[in-house]
Short mmCIF file of C-alpha atoms in Angstrom, two decimals:
data_model
loop_
_atom_site.label_atom_id
_atom_site.label_comp_id
_atom_site.label_asym_id
_atom_site.label_seq_id
_atom_site.Cartn_x
_atom_site.Cartn_y
_atom_site.Cartn_z
CA UNK A 17 23.23 -160.32 63.61
CA UNK A 18 25.03 -161.58 60.52
CA UNK A 19 26.90 -164.60 61.87
CA UNK A 20 28.98 -164.81 58.70
CA UNK A 21 30.58 -161.41 59.31
CA UNK A 22 34.12 -161.46 60.68
CA UNK A 23 34.27 -157.91 62.05
CA UNK A 24 32.13 -156.23 64.70
CA UNK A 25 32.36 -152.45 64.25
CA UNK A 26 31.25 -150.36 67.21
CA UNK A 27 30.70 -146.62 67.60
CA UNK A 28 31.32 -145.83 71.26
CA UNK A 29 29.83 -142.81 73.05
CA UNK A 30 32.86 -140.66 73.88
CA UNK A 31 33.81 -137.03 74.58
CA UNK A 32 36.24 -135.29 72.24
CA UNK A 33 39.00 -132.71 72.85
CA UNK A 34 38.85 -131.52 69.22
CA UNK A 35 36.50 -129.44 67.07
CA UNK A 36 37.02 -130.42 63.43
CA UNK A 37 34.94 -128.36 60.98
CA UNK A 38 33.87 -131.47 59.06
CA UNK A 39 33.19 -133.73 62.08
CA UNK A 40 30.58 -136.30 61.12
CA UNK A 41 29.51 -136.98 64.73
CA UNK A 42 29.51 -133.61 66.55
CA UNK A 43 27.17 -134.81 69.30
CA UNK A 44 30.08 -136.16 71.30
CA UNK A 45 29.35 -138.58 74.15
CA UNK A 46 25.74 -139.01 73.06
CA UNK A 47 24.50 -142.57 73.46
CA UNK A 48 24.02 -145.37 75.96
CA UNK A 49 27.27 -146.90 77.20
CA UNK A 50 25.51 -149.67 79.13
CA UNK A 51 23.52 -150.79 76.08
CA UNK A 52 26.62 -150.69 73.88
CA UNK A 53 28.67 -152.68 76.38
CA UNK A 54 25.99 -155.33 76.87
CA UNK A 55 25.44 -155.76 73.14
CA UNK A 56 29.13 -156.04 72.31
CA UNK A 57 30.01 -158.45 75.13
CA UNK A 58 27.10 -160.70 74.19
CA UNK A 59 28.02 -160.85 70.50
CA UNK A 60 31.81 -160.60 70.63
CA UNK A 61 32.66 -164.34 70.64
CA UNK A 62 31.21 -164.68 67.12
CA UNK A 63 33.79 -162.40 65.51
CA UNK A 64 37.48 -162.35 64.64
CA UNK A 65 38.02 -158.59 65.01
CA UNK A 66 36.51 -155.83 67.13
CA UNK A 67 36.76 -152.46 65.37
CA UNK A 68 36.28 -149.60 67.83
CA UNK A 69 35.32 -146.13 66.66
CA UNK A 70 33.33 -143.41 68.46
CA UNK A 71 31.38 -140.19 68.22
CA UNK A 72 34.32 -138.48 69.96
CA UNK A 73 37.79 -139.74 70.86
CA UNK A 74 37.55 -143.51 71.12
CA UNK A 75 39.93 -144.01 74.04
CA UNK A 76 38.02 -141.51 76.17
CA UNK A 77 34.91 -143.69 76.27
CA UNK A 78 34.24 -145.09 79.72
CA UNK A 79 33.91 -148.59 78.25
CA UNK A 80 36.90 -148.48 75.89
CA UNK A 81 39.38 -150.33 78.08
CA UNK A 82 36.79 -152.84 79.27
CA UNK A 83 35.92 -153.79 75.69
CA UNK A 84 39.57 -154.02 74.68
CA UNK A 85 40.24 -156.32 77.62
CA UNK A 86 37.13 -158.42 76.90
CA UNK A 87 38.17 -158.97 73.29
CA UNK A 88 41.78 -159.74 74.13
CA UNK A 89 40.69 -162.28 76.75
CA UNK A 90 38.88 -164.14 73.96
CA UNK A 91 41.81 -163.93 71.58
CA UNK A 92 39.96 -161.49 69.31
CA UNK A 93 41.85 -158.78 67.45
CA UNK A 94 41.10 -155.17 68.39
CA UNK A 95 41.56 -152.27 65.99
CA UNK A 96 40.86 -148.62 66.75
CA UNK A 97 39.99 -145.46 64.81
CA UNK A 98 41.16 -142.42 66.77
CA UNK A 99 42.98 -139.09 66.76
CA UNK A 100 45.02 -139.09 69.98
CA UNK A 101 47.39 -141.28 71.96
CA UNK A 102 44.70 -141.83 74.61
CA UNK A 103 43.28 -144.50 72.31
CA UNK A 104 46.60 -146.25 71.69
CA UNK A 105 47.09 -149.12 74.14
CA UNK A 106 49.30 -152.22 74.06
CA UNK A 107 48.06 -155.26 72.20
CA UNK A 108 46.01 -153.59 69.47
CA UNK A 109 46.14 -155.19 66.03
CA UNK A 110 45.87 -151.86 64.22
CA UNK A 111 45.52 -148.15 64.95
CA UNK A 112 43.88 -145.88 62.38
CA UNK A 113 44.82 -142.28 63.15
CA UNK A 114 42.80 -139.34 61.80
CA UNK A 115 45.34 -136.84 60.50
CA UNK A 116 44.20 -133.38 59.40
CA UNK A 117 44.79 -129.70 60.16
CA UNK A 118 42.80 -129.91 63.39
CA UNK A 119 44.27 -133.13 64.76
CA UNK A 120 47.88 -132.96 63.52
CA UNK A 121 49.85 -132.38 66.78
CA UNK A 122 47.84 -134.98 68.71
CA UNK A 123 47.67 -137.38 65.79
CA UNK A 124 51.43 -137.37 65.27
CA UNK A 125 51.91 -138.26 68.94
CA UNK A 126 49.40 -141.10 68.54
CA UNK A 127 51.31 -142.41 65.53
CA UNK A 128 54.59 -142.19 67.43
CA UNK A 129 53.14 -144.08 70.39
CA UNK A 130 51.69 -146.81 68.18
CA UNK A 131 55.02 -147.29 66.44
CA UNK A 132 56.79 -147.51 69.81
CA UNK A 133 54.40 -150.33 70.74
CA UNK A 134 54.89 -152.10 67.39
CA UNK A 135 51.24 -151.61 66.47
CA UNK A 136 50.53 -151.31 62.73
CA UNK A 137 49.49 -147.76 61.82
CA UNK A 138 47.03 -146.48 59.24
CA UNK A 139 46.85 -142.77 58.45
CA UNK A 140 43.22 -141.75 57.89
CA UNK A 141 42.67 -138.56 55.88
CA UNK A 142 39.66 -136.75 54.40
CA UNK A 143 39.57 -135.85 50.71
CA UNK A 144 38.25 -132.31 50.33
CA UNK A 145 38.22 -132.61 46.57
CA UNK A 146 41.76 -131.31 46.22
CA UNK A 147 43.72 -134.41 47.17
CA UNK A 148 44.09 -136.26 43.87
CA UNK A 149 47.73 -135.23 43.65
CA UNK A 150 48.58 -136.72 47.05
CA UNK A 151 50.51 -139.97 46.72
CA UNK A 152 49.31 -142.32 49.44
CA UNK A 153 52.45 -144.44 49.46
CA UNK A 154 54.48 -141.28 50.13
CA UNK A 155 52.16 -140.37 53.01
CA UNK A 156 52.67 -143.84 54.48
CA UNK A 157 56.45 -143.61 54.21
CA UNK A 158 56.54 -140.11 55.71
CA UNK A 159 54.62 -141.28 58.78
CA UNK A 160 56.08 -144.77 59.14
CA UNK A 161 52.60 -146.16 58.46
CA UNK A 162 51.49 -149.50 57.06
CA UNK A 163 48.47 -148.07 55.28
CA UNK A 164 46.62 -144.93 54.30
CA UNK A 165 42.91 -144.22 53.87
CA UNK A 166 41.93 -141.17 51.86
CA UNK A 167 38.22 -140.91 52.63
CA UNK A 168 35.65 -139.04 50.56
CA UNK A 169 34.06 -136.17 52.48
CA UNK A 170 30.44 -136.92 53.39
CA UNK A 171 27.57 -134.54 54.08
CA UNK A 172 27.21 -135.54 57.72
CA UNK A 173 27.38 -133.75 61.04
CA UNK A 174 29.21 -130.43 60.65
CA UNK A 175 30.07 -131.04 57.02
CA UNK A 176 27.87 -129.22 54.52
CA UNK A 177 29.72 -130.68 51.55
CA UNK A 178 30.14 -134.01 49.81
CA UNK A 179 33.22 -134.26 47.65
CA UNK A 180 36.38 -136.17 46.87
CA UNK A 181 36.88 -139.90 46.50
CA UNK A 182 38.00 -142.80 48.64
CA UNK A 183 41.41 -144.36 48.01
CA UNK A 184 43.20 -147.06 49.99
CA UNK A 185 46.90 -147.86 50.24
CA UNK A 186 48.25 -150.93 51.99
CA UNK A 187 51.97 -151.56 52.24
CA UNK A 188 52.82 -154.90 50.61
CA UNK A 189 53.37 -157.63 53.18
CA UNK A 190 51.84 -155.69 56.06
CA UNK A 191 49.68 -157.50 58.63
CA UNK A 192 46.75 -155.31 59.66
CA UNK A 193 43.83 -157.65 60.21
CA UNK A 194 40.67 -156.79 58.28
CA UNK A 195 41.79 -153.41 56.95
CA UNK A 196 39.93 -151.49 55.69
CA UNK A 197 36.63 -151.97 57.53
CA UNK A 198 33.74 -150.49 55.50
CA UNK A 199 31.73 -149.34 58.50
CA UNK A 200 31.13 -145.88 56.98
CA UNK A 201 29.38 -144.95 53.73
CA UNK A 202 32.50 -143.76 51.90
CA UNK A 203 34.22 -147.11 52.52
CA UNK A 204 31.46 -149.39 51.23
CA UNK A 205 32.95 -151.80 48.73
CA UNK A 206 36.37 -151.71 50.35
CA UNK A 207 37.08 -154.72 52.56
CA UNK A 208 35.12 -157.20 54.65
CA UNK A 209 31.56 -156.06 55.40
CA UNK A 210 31.15 -155.75 59.19
CA UNK A 211 28.22 -155.88 61.54
CA UNK A 212 27.80 -152.36 62.97
CA UNK A 213 26.63 -151.34 66.43
CA UNK A 214 25.91 -147.66 67.03
CA UNK A 215 26.36 -145.50 70.15
CA UNK A 216 22.95 -146.58 71.47
CA UNK A 217 23.76 -150.28 71.20
CA UNK A 218 21.59 -150.80 68.11
CA UNK A 219 22.59 -152.85 65.08
CA UNK A 220 22.72 -150.50 62.07
CA UNK A 221 23.80 -150.74 58.46
CA UNK A 222 26.51 -148.08 58.75
CA UNK A 223 28.13 -145.92 61.42
CA UNK A 224 28.30 -142.12 61.52
CA UNK A 225 25.55 -139.57 62.01
CA UNK A 226 21.95 -140.40 61.07
CA UNK A 227 20.90 -139.16 57.64
#
């Protein structure tokens, strides 16, 4: 483990109610929840933020709530990447909501719930190569969000294409912890480099699907 890192990024095994065409981790719920839990609990005290993602819908992981509670008991920030309100719980430091044509109805409810709980919101979008004209500040304002991630599409999982570019918007004066967390390939070079733990409880260089 890199003891100098401030963020522990974890990909939880989790089922998913969605079927996005470009899903990077289509083997939902694959992994070892016991190994992930043991690894994270053992290492957690060394970090300032726990960044929870998954190979499905993060809040549907059987260990999601236990890890949130463990981090909060230590005074460690918890941020979440998700698509539905099932992953939005009180006390989070940031919620990053995947918003696209497949997730939109559920994602908008997740954003609404986060705002009702006064949790900072980031809208996470995928650039299909046609998004240069999209103004990220306008997206943030339209959704009442504190930040926006436009992520380059990667050739992973169900995606057979690699296109677009990564852009980040952060509302001036917003408090969102260590946003963005470069736990995925398209975010490398943006933000504080984390230590990553995959859905089998192994330390890896980046999260997502194996190359």
